[in-house]
mmCIF file of C-alpha atoms and ligand atoms in Angstrom:
data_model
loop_
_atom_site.group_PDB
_atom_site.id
_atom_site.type_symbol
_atom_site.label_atom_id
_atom_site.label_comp_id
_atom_site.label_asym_id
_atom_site.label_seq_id
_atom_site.Cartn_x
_atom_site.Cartn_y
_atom_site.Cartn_z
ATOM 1 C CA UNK O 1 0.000 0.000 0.000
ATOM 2 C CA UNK O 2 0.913 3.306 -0.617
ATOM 3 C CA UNK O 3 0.432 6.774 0.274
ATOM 4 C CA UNK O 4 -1.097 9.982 -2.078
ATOM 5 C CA UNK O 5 -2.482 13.455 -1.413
ATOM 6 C CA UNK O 6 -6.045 14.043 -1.814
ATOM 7 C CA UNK O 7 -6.665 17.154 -0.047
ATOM 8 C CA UNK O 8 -4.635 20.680 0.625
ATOM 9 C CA UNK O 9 -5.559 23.690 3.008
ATOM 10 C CA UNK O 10 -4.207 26.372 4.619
ATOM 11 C CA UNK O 11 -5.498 29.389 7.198
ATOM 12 C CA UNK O 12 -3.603 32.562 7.365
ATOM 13 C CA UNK O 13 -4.220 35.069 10.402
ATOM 14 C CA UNK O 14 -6.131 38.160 9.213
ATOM 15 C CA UNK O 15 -3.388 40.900 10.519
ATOM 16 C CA UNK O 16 -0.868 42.258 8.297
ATOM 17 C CA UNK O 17 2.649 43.547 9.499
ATOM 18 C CA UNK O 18 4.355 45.040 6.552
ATOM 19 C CA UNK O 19 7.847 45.999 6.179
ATOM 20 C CA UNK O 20 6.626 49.707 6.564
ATOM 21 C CA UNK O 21 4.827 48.775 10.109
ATOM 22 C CA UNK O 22 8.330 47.176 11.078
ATOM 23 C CA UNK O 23 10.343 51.001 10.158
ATOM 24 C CA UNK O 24 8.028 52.144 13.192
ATOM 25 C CA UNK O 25 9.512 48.932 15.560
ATOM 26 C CA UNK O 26 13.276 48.588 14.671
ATOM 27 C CA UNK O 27 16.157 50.133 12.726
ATOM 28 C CA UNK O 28 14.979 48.732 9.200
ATOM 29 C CA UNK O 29 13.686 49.480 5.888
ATOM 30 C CA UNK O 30 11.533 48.383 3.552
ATOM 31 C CA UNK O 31 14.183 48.132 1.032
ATOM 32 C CA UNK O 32 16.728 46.309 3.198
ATOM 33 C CA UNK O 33 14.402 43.603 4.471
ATOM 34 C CA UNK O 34 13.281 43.299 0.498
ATOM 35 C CA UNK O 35 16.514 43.016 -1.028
ATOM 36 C CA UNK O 36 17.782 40.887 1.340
ATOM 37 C CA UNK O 37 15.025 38.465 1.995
ATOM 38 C CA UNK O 38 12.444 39.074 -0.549
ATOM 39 C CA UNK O 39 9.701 39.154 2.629
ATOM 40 C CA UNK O 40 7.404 42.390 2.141
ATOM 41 C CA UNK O 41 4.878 41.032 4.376
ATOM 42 C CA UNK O 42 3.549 38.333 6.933
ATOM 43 C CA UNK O 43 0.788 37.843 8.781
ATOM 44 C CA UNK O 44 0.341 37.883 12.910
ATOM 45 C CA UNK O 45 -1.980 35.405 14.830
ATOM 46 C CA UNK O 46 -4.726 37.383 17.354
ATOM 47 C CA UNK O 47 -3.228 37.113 21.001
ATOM 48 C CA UNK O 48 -6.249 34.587 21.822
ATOM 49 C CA UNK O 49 -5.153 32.023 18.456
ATOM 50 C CA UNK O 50 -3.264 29.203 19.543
ATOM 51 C CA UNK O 51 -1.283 26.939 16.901
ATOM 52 C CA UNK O 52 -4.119 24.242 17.961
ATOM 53 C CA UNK O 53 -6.254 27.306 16.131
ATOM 54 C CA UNK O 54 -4.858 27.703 13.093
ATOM 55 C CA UNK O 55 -4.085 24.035 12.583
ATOM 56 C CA UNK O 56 -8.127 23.725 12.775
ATOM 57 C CA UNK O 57 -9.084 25.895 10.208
ATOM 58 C CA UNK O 58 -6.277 24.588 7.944
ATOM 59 C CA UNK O 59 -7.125 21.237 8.706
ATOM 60 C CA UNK O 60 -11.078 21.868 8.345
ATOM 61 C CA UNK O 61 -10.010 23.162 4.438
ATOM 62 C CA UNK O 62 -8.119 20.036 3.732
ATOM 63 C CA UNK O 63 -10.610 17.418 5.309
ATOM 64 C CA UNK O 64 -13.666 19.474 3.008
ATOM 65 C CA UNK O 65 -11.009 19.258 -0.166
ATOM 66 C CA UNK O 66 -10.379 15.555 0.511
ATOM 67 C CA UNK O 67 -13.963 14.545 0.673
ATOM 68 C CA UNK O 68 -12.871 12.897 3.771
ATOM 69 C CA UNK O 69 -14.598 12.965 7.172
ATOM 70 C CA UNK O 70 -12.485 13.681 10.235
ATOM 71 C CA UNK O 71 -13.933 10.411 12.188
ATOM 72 C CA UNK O 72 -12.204 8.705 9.056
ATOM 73 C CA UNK O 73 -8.326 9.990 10.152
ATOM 74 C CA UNK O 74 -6.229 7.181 11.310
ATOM 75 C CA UNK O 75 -3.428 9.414 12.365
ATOM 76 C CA UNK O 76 -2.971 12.867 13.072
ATOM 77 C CA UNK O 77 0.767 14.433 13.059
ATOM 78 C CA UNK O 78 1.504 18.141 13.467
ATOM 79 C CA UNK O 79 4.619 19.762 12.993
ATOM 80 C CA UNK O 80 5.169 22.791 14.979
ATOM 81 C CA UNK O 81 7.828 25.002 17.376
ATOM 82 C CA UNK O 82 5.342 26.532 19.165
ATOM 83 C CA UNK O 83 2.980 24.417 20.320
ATOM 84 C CA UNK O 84 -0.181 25.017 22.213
ATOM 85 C CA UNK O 85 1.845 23.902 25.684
ATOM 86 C CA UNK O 86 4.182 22.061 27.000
ATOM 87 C CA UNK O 87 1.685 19.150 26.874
ATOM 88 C CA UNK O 88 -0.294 18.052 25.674
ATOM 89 C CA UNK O 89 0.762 17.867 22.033
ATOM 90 C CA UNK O 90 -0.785 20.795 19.514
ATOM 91 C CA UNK O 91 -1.865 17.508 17.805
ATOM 92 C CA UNK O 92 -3.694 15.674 20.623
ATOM 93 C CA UNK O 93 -5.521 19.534 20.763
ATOM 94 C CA UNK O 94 -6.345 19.395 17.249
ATOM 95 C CA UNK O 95 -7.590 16.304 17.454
ATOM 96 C CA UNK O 96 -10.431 17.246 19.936
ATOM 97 C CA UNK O 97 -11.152 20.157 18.123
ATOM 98 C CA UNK O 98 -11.780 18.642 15.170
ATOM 99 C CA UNK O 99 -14.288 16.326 16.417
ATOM 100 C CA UNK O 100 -12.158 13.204 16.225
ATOM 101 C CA UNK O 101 -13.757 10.200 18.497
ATOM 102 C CA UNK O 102 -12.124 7.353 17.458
ATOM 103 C CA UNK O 103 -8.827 7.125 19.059
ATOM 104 C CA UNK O 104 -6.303 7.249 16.218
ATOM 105 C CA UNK O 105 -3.085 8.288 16.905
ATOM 106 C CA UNK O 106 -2.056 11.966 17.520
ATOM 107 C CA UNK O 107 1.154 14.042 18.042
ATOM 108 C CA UNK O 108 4.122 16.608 17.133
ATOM 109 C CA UNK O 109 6.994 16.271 15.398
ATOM 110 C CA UNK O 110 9.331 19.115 16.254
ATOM 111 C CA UNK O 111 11.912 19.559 13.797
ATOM 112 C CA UNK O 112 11.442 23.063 12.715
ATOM 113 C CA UNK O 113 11.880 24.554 9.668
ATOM 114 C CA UNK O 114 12.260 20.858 8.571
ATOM 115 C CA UNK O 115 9.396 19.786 10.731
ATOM 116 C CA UNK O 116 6.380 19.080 7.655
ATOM 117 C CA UNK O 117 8.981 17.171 5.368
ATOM 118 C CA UNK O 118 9.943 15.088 8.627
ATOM 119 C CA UNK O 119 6.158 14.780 9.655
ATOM 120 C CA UNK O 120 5.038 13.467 5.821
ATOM 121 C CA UNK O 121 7.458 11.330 5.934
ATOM 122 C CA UNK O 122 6.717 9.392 8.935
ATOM 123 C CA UNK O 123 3.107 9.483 7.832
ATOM 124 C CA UNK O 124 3.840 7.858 4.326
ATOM 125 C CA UNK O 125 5.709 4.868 6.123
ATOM 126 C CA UNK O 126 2.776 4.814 8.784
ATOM 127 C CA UNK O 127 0.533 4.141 5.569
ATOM 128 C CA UNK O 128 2.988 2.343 3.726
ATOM 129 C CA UNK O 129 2.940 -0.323 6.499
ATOM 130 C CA UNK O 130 -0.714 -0.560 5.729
ATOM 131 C CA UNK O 131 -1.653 1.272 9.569
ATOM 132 C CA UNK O 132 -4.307 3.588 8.445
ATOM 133 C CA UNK O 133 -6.113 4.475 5.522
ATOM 134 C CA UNK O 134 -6.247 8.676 6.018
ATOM 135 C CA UNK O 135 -3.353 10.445 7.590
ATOM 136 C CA UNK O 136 -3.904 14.707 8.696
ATOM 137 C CA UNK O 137 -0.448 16.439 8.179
ATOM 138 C CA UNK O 138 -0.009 19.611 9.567
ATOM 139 C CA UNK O 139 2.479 22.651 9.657
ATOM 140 C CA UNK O 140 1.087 25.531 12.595
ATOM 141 C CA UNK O 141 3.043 28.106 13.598
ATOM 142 C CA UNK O 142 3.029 31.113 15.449
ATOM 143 C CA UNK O 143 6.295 32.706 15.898
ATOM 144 C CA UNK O 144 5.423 36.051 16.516
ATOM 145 C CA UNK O 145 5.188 34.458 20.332
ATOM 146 C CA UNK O 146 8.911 33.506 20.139
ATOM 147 C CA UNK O 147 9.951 36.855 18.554
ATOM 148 C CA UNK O 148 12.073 39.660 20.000
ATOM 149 C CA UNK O 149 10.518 42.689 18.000
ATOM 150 C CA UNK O 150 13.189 44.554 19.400
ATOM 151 C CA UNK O 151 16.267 42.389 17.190
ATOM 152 C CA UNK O 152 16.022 43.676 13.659
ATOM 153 C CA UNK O 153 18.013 40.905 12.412
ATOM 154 C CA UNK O 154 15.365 38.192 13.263
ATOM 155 C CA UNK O 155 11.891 39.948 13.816
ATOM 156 C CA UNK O 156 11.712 41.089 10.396
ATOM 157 C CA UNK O 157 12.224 37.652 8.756
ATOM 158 C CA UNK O 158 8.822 35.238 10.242
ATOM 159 C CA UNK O 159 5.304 35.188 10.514
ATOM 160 C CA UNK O 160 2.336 33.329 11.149
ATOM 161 C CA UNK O 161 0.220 30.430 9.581
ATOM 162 C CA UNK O 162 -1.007 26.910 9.036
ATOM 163 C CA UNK O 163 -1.060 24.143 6.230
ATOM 164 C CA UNK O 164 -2.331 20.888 6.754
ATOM 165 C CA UNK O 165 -2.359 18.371 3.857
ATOM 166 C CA UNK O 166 -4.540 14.664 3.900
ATOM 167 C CA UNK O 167 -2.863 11.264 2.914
ATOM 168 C CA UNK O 168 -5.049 8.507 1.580
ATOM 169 C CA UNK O 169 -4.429 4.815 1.222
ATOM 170 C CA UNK O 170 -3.607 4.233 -2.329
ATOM 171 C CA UNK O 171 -2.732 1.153 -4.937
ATOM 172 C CA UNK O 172 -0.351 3.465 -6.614
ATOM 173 C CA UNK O 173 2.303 6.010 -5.271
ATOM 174 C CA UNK O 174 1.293 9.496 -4.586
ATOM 175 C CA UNK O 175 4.799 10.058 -2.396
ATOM 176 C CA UNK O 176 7.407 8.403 -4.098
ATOM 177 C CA UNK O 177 10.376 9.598 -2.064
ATOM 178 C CA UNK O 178 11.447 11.059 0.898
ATOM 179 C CA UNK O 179 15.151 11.943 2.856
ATOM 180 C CA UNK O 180 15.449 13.516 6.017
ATOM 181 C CA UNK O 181 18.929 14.432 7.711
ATOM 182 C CA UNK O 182 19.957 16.152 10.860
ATOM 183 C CA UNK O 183 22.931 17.338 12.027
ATOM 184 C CA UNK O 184 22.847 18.580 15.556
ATOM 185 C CA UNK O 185 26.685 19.564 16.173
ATOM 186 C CA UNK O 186 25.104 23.317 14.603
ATOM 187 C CA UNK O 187 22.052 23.403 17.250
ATOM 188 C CA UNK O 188 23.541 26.792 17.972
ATOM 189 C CA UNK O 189 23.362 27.678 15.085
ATOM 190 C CA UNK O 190 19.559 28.505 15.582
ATOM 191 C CA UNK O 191 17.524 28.570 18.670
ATOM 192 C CA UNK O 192 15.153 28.964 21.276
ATOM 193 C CA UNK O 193 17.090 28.419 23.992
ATOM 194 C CA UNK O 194 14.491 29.180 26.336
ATOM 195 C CA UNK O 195 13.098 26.535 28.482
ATOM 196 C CA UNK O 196 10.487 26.554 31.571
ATOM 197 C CA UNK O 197 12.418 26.015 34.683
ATOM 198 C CA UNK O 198 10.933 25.999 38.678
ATOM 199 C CA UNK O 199 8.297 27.660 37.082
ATOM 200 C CA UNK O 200 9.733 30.335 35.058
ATOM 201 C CA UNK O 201 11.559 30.958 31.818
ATOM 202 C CA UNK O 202 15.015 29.927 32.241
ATOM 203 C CA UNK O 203 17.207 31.228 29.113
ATOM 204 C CA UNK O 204 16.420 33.427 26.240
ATOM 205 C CA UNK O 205 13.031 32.423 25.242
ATOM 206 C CA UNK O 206 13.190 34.274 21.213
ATOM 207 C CA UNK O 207 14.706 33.103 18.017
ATOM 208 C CA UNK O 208 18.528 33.281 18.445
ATOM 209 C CA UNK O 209 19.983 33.068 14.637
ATOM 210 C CA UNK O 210 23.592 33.116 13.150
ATOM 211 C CA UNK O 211 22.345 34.308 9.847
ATOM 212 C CA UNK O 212 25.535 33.741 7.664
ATOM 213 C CA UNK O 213 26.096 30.314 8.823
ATOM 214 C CA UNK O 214 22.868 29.254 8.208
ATOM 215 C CA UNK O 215 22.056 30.575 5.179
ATOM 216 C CA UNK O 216 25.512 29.118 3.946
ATOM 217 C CA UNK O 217 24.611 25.404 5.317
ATOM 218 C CA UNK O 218 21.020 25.751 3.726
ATOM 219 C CA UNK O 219 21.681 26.621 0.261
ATOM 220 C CA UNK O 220 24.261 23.040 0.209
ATOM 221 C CA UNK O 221 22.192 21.131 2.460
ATOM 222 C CA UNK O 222 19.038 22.172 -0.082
ATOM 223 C CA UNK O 223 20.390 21.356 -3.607
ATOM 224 C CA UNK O 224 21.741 18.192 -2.085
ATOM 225 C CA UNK O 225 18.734 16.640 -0.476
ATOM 226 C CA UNK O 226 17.295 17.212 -3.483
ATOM 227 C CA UNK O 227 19.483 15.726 -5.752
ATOM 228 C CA UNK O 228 19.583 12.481 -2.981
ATOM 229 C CA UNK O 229 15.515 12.311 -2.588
ATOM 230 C CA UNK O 230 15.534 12.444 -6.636
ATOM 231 C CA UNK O 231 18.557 9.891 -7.153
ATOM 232 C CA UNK O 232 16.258 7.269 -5.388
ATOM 233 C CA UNK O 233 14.131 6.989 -8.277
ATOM 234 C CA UNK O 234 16.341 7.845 -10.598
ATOM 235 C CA UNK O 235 15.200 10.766 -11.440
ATOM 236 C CA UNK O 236 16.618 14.005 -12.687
ATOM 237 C CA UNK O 237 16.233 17.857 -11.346
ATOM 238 C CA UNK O 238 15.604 18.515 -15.079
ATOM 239 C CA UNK O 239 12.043 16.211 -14.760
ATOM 240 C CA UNK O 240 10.472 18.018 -11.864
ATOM 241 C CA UNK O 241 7.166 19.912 -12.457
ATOM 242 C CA UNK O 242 7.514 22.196 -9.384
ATOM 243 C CA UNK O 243 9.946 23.082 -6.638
ATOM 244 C CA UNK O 244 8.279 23.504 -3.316
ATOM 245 C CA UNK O 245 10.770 25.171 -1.132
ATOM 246 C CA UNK O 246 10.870 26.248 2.803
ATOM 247 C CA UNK O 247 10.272 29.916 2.360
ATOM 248 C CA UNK O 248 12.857 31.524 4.341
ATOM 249 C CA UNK O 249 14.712 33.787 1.750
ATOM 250 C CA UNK O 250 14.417 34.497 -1.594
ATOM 251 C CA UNK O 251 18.126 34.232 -2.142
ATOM 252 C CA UNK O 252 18.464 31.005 -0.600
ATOM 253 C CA UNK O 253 15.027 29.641 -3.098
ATOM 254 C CA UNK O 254 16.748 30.954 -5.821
ATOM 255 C CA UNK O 255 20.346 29.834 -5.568
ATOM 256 C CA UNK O 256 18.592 26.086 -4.836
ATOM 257 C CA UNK O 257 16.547 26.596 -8.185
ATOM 258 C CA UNK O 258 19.641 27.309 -9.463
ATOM 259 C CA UNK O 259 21.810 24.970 -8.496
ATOM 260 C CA UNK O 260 19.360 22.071 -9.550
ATOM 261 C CA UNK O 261 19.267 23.942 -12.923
ATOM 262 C CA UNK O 262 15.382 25.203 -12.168
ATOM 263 C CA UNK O 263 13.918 28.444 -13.712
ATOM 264 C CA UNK O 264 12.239 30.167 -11.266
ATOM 265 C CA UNK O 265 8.906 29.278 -13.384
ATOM 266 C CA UNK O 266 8.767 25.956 -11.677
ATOM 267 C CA UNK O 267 9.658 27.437 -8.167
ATOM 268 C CA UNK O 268 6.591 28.379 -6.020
ATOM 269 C CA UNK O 269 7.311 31.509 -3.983
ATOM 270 C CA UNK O 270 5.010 33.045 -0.931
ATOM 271 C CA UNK O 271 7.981 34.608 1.259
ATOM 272 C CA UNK O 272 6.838 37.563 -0.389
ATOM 273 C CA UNK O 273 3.681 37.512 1.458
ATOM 274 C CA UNK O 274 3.766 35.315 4.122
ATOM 275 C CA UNK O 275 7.496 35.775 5.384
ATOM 276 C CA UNK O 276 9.143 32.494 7.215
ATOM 277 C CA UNK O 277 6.379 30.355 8.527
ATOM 278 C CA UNK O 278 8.873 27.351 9.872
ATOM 279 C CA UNK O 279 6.517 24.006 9.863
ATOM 280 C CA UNK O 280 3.809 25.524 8.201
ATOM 281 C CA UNK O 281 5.474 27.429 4.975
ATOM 282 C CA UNK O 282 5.286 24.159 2.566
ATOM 283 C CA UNK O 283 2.233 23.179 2.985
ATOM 284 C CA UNK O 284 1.125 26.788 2.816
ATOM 285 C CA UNK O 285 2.694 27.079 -0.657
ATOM 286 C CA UNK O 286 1.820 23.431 -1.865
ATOM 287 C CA UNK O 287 -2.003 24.423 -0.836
ATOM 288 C CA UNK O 288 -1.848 28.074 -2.587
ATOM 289 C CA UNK O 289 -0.013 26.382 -5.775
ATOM 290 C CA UNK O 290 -3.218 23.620 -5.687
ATOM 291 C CA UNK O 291 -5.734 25.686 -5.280
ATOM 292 C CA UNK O 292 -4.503 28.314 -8.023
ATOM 293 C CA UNK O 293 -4.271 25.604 -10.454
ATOM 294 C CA UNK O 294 -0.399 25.832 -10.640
ATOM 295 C CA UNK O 295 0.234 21.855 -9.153
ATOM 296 C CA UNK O 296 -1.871 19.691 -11.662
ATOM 297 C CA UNK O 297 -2.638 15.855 -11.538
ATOM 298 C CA UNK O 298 0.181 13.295 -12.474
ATOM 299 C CA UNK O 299 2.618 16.313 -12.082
ATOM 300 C CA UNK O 300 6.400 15.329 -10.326
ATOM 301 C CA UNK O 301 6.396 17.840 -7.260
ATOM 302 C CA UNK O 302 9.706 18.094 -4.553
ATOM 303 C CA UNK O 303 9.075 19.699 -1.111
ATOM 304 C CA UNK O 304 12.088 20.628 0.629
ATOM 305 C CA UNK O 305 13.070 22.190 3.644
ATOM 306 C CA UNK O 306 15.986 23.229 6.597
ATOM 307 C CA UNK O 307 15.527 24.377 10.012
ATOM 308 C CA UNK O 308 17.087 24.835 13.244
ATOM 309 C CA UNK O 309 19.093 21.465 14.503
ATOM 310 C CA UNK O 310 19.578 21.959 11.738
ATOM 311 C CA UNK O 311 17.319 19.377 10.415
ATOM 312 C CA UNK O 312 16.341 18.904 6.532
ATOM 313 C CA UNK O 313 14.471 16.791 4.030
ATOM 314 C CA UNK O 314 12.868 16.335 1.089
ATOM 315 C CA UNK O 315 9.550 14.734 -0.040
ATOM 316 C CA UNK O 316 9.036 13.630 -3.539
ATOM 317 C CA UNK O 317 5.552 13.617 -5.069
ATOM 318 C CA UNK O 318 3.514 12.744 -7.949
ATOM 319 C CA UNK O 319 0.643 15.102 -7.773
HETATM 320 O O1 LIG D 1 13.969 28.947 8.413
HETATM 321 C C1 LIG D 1 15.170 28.484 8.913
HETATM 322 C C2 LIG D 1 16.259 28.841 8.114
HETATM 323 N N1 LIG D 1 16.579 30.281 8.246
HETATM 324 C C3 LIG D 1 17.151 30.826 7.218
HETATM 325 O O2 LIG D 1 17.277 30.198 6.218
HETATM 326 C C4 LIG D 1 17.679 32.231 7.342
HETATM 327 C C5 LIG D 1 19.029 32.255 6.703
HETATM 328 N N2 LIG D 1 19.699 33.560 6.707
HETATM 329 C C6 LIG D 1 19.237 34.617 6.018
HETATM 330 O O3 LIG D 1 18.183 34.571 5.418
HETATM 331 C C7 LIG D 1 20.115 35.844 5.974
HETATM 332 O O4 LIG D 1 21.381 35.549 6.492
HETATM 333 C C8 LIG D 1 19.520 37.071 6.713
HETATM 334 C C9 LIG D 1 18.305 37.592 5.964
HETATM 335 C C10 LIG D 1 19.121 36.682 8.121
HETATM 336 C C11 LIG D 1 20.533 38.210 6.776
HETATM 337 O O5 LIG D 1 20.995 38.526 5.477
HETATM 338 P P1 LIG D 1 22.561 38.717 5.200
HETATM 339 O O6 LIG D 1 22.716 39.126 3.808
HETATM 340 O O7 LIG D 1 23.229 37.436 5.641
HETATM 341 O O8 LIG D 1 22.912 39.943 6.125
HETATM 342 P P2 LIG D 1 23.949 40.009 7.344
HETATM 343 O O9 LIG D 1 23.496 39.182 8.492
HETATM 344 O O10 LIG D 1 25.303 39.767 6.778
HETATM 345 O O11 LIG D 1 23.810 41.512 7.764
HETATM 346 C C12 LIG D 1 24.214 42.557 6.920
HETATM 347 C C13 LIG D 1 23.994 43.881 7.632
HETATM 348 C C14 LIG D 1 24.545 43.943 9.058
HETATM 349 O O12 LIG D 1 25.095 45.221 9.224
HETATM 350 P P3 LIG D 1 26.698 45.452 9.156
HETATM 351 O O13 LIG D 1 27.265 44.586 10.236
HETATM 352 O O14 LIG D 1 27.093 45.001 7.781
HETATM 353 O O15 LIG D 1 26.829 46.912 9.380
HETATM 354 C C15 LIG D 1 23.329 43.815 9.926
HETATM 355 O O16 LIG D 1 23.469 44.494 11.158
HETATM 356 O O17 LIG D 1 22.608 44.139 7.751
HETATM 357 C C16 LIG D 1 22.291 44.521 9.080
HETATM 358 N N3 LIG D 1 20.930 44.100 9.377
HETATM 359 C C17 LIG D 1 19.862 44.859 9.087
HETATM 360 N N4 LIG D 1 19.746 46.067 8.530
HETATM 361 C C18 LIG D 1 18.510 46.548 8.354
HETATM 362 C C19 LIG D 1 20.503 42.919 9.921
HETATM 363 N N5 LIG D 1 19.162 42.921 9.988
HETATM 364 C C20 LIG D 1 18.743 44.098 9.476
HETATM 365 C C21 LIG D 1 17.479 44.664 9.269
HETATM 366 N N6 LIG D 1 17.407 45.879 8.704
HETATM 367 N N7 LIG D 1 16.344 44.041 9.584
#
C-alpha cells in the first residue's frame, strides 16, 4: 500500500505587518528587508489564536477538499515550534477540536523549519505499512510568540500560519520519495534556547539566529537533499514539475533553483507575502499552488526544507 495526497488547506491570520509597520519597531527598511530576503509582508496570529487554532481551520479546508470525514483519520501528526503547551501535544488539541472520536493516533513532530517534510514522511511509512487508511499532516506556527521585536536581524524575517495536507491509502504512489537528515553539532546555530524552569523561563526564550552560517549550510544542504531524494528513483532535477521550497529567503530559493538547474517558473514563492512560517510554509505554498491551479494531476512535485538542529528533508511527489 501506498500513500497519495487528496486534499490541501491552509489558514492565514487576518493581521498584516508590513515591512513599513516594522520602520516604526526597529532600525529597518523596507528596502533592506526586500533586497535581502524578498519578505514584504507576513501575517500575525490574534493574542487569543493558539497553533491548535490555526491548525483547525487549515485542517477543516483540507478534510472538506479531501472529501474525507475527520472520524475517518487514522493518524494525526503536526509539525510545529510553538505548540499550544508544553503538553499536551498541539496535535492531541487538534484532534479534539476537530471532532475526532475514534482514538487514532495523535502528536508533534518538532523539527522546525524541517518539521512538515519530517512529519510526511513518517506518515507515508505509517501508511505504507498498511496502519491507516487517512493520515492529517499539519504545519502551525506562530512565531510572533517567540519573537524579539526589538532584534532587527530576526523579527523582520517570520510570521504566522497553518497548512495541513490529507494522505489517503492508495494502490499506486502518490509520495514516491522522501530523505530527512539532521545534524545537531550546529544546534547553535539557531535557537530557542528558552526553556520553563521551577516555574519560570530559564534562558532566552526568542529566536537566536547566526544568519551567515545558516544561510551558507542551507543553500548546500538544499540542492543536495534534493538531488539524494531524486537519485532514489532515478530521477533528474531537469524532470520536476515544481519546486516547493521552505520559504525563508528568496536568495536562498533561488540559488537552490539554481543549483538544480530550475527556472524560477517551476519554483513556487510566498515569502513575499507570508514571510518564514517554519513548519507551516510548505504546505502553505503546496495548498496556494493547488488551489490556483499551478500543481496539476500526475505532475512530479519536490518539497524541501531546513531548520534549526539543523534538520532537513525532502519529499518527492507525484501530484
Ligand atoms: O527557516 C530556517 C532557516 N533560516 C534561514 O534560512 C535564514 C538564513 N539567513 C538569512 O536569510 C540571511 O542571512 C539574513 C536575511 C538573516 C541576513 O541577510 P545577510 O545578507 O546574511 O545579512 P547580514 O546578516 O550579513 O547583515 C548585513 C547587515 C549587518 O550590518 P553590518 O554589520 O554590515 O553593518 C546587519 O546588522 O545588515 C544589518 N541588518 C539589518 N539592517 C537593516 C541585519 N538585519 C537588518 C534589518 N534591517 N532588519
Amino acid at each position: 500500500m501506498y500513500s497519495r495526497i487528496v486534499g490541501t488547506g491552509s489558514y492565514l491570520p487576518r493581521k498584516i505587518l508590513t515591512n513599513r509597520d516594522l520602520e516604526k519597531l526597529v532600525d529597518t527598511s523596507h528596502e533592506w528587508i526586500v533586497t535581502r530576503t524578498g519578505i514584504e509582508e507576513r501575517r500575525i496570529a490574534d493574542e487569543d489564536q493558539k497553533a491548535s487554532d490555526l491548525a483547525m481551520e487549515a485542517s477543516r479546508a483540507a478534510l472538506e477538499a479531501a472529501g474525507i470525514r475527520p472520524n475517518d483519520l487514522g493518524l494525526i501528526v503536526v509539525a510545529t515550534t510553538t505548540p499550544d503547551q508544553v503538553f499536551p501535544s498541539t496535535a492531541c488539541v487538534l484532534q479534539a477540536k476537530l471532532g475526532v472520536e475514534n482514538a487514532c493516533p495523535a502528536f508533534d513532530v518538532q523539527a522546525v523549519c524541517g518539521g512538515f517534510v519530517y512529519a510526511l514522511a513518517l506518515a507515508d511509512l505509517y501508511m505504507r505499512a498498511g496502519k491507516c487508511r487517512h493520515a492529517l499532516v499539519v504545519g502551525s506556527e506562530i512565531y510572533s510568540r517567540i519573537l524579539d521585536w526589538t532584534d532587527r536581524s530576526t523579527c523582520v524575517l517570520f510570521g504566522d500560519g497553518a497548512g495541513a495536507v490529507v494522505l489517503a491509502a492508495d494502490d499506486t504512489p502518490g509520495i514516491l520519495a522522501h530523505r530527512l537528515h539532521a545534524d545537531g553539532r550546529h544546534s547553535g546555530s539557531l535557537m530557542v534556547p528558552g526553556q520553563i524552569c521551577g516555574g519560570r523561563v530559564s534562558g532566552r526564550p526568542y529566536v537566536v539566529m547566526e544568519g551567515g552560517a545558516v544561510f551558507k549550510f542551507a543553500v548546500k544542504a538544499l540542492g543536495d537533499i534534493v538531488e539524494e531524494t531524486l537519485a532514489e528513483v532515478a530521477m533528474k532535477p531537469e524532470e520536476l514539475d515544481w519546486l516547493i521550497p521552505h520559504q525563508a529567503n528568496i536568495r536562498i530559493i533561488q540559488a537552490t533553483a539554481k543549483r538544480l538547474g530550475l527556472p524560477m517558473e517551476r519554483v513556487v514563492v510566498t515569502v513575499d507575502k507570508h514571510g518564514n512560517t517554519s513548519a507551516a510554509s510548505i504546505p502553505l505554498a503546496l495548498d496556494i499552488a493547488v488551489r490556483d491551479g499551478r500543481v496539476r494531476r500526475g505532475q512530479h512535485v519536490v518539497l524541501e526544507g531546513i531548520g534549526g538542529g539543523f534538520t532537513w528533508g525532502a519529499v518527492l511527489i507525484r501530484w
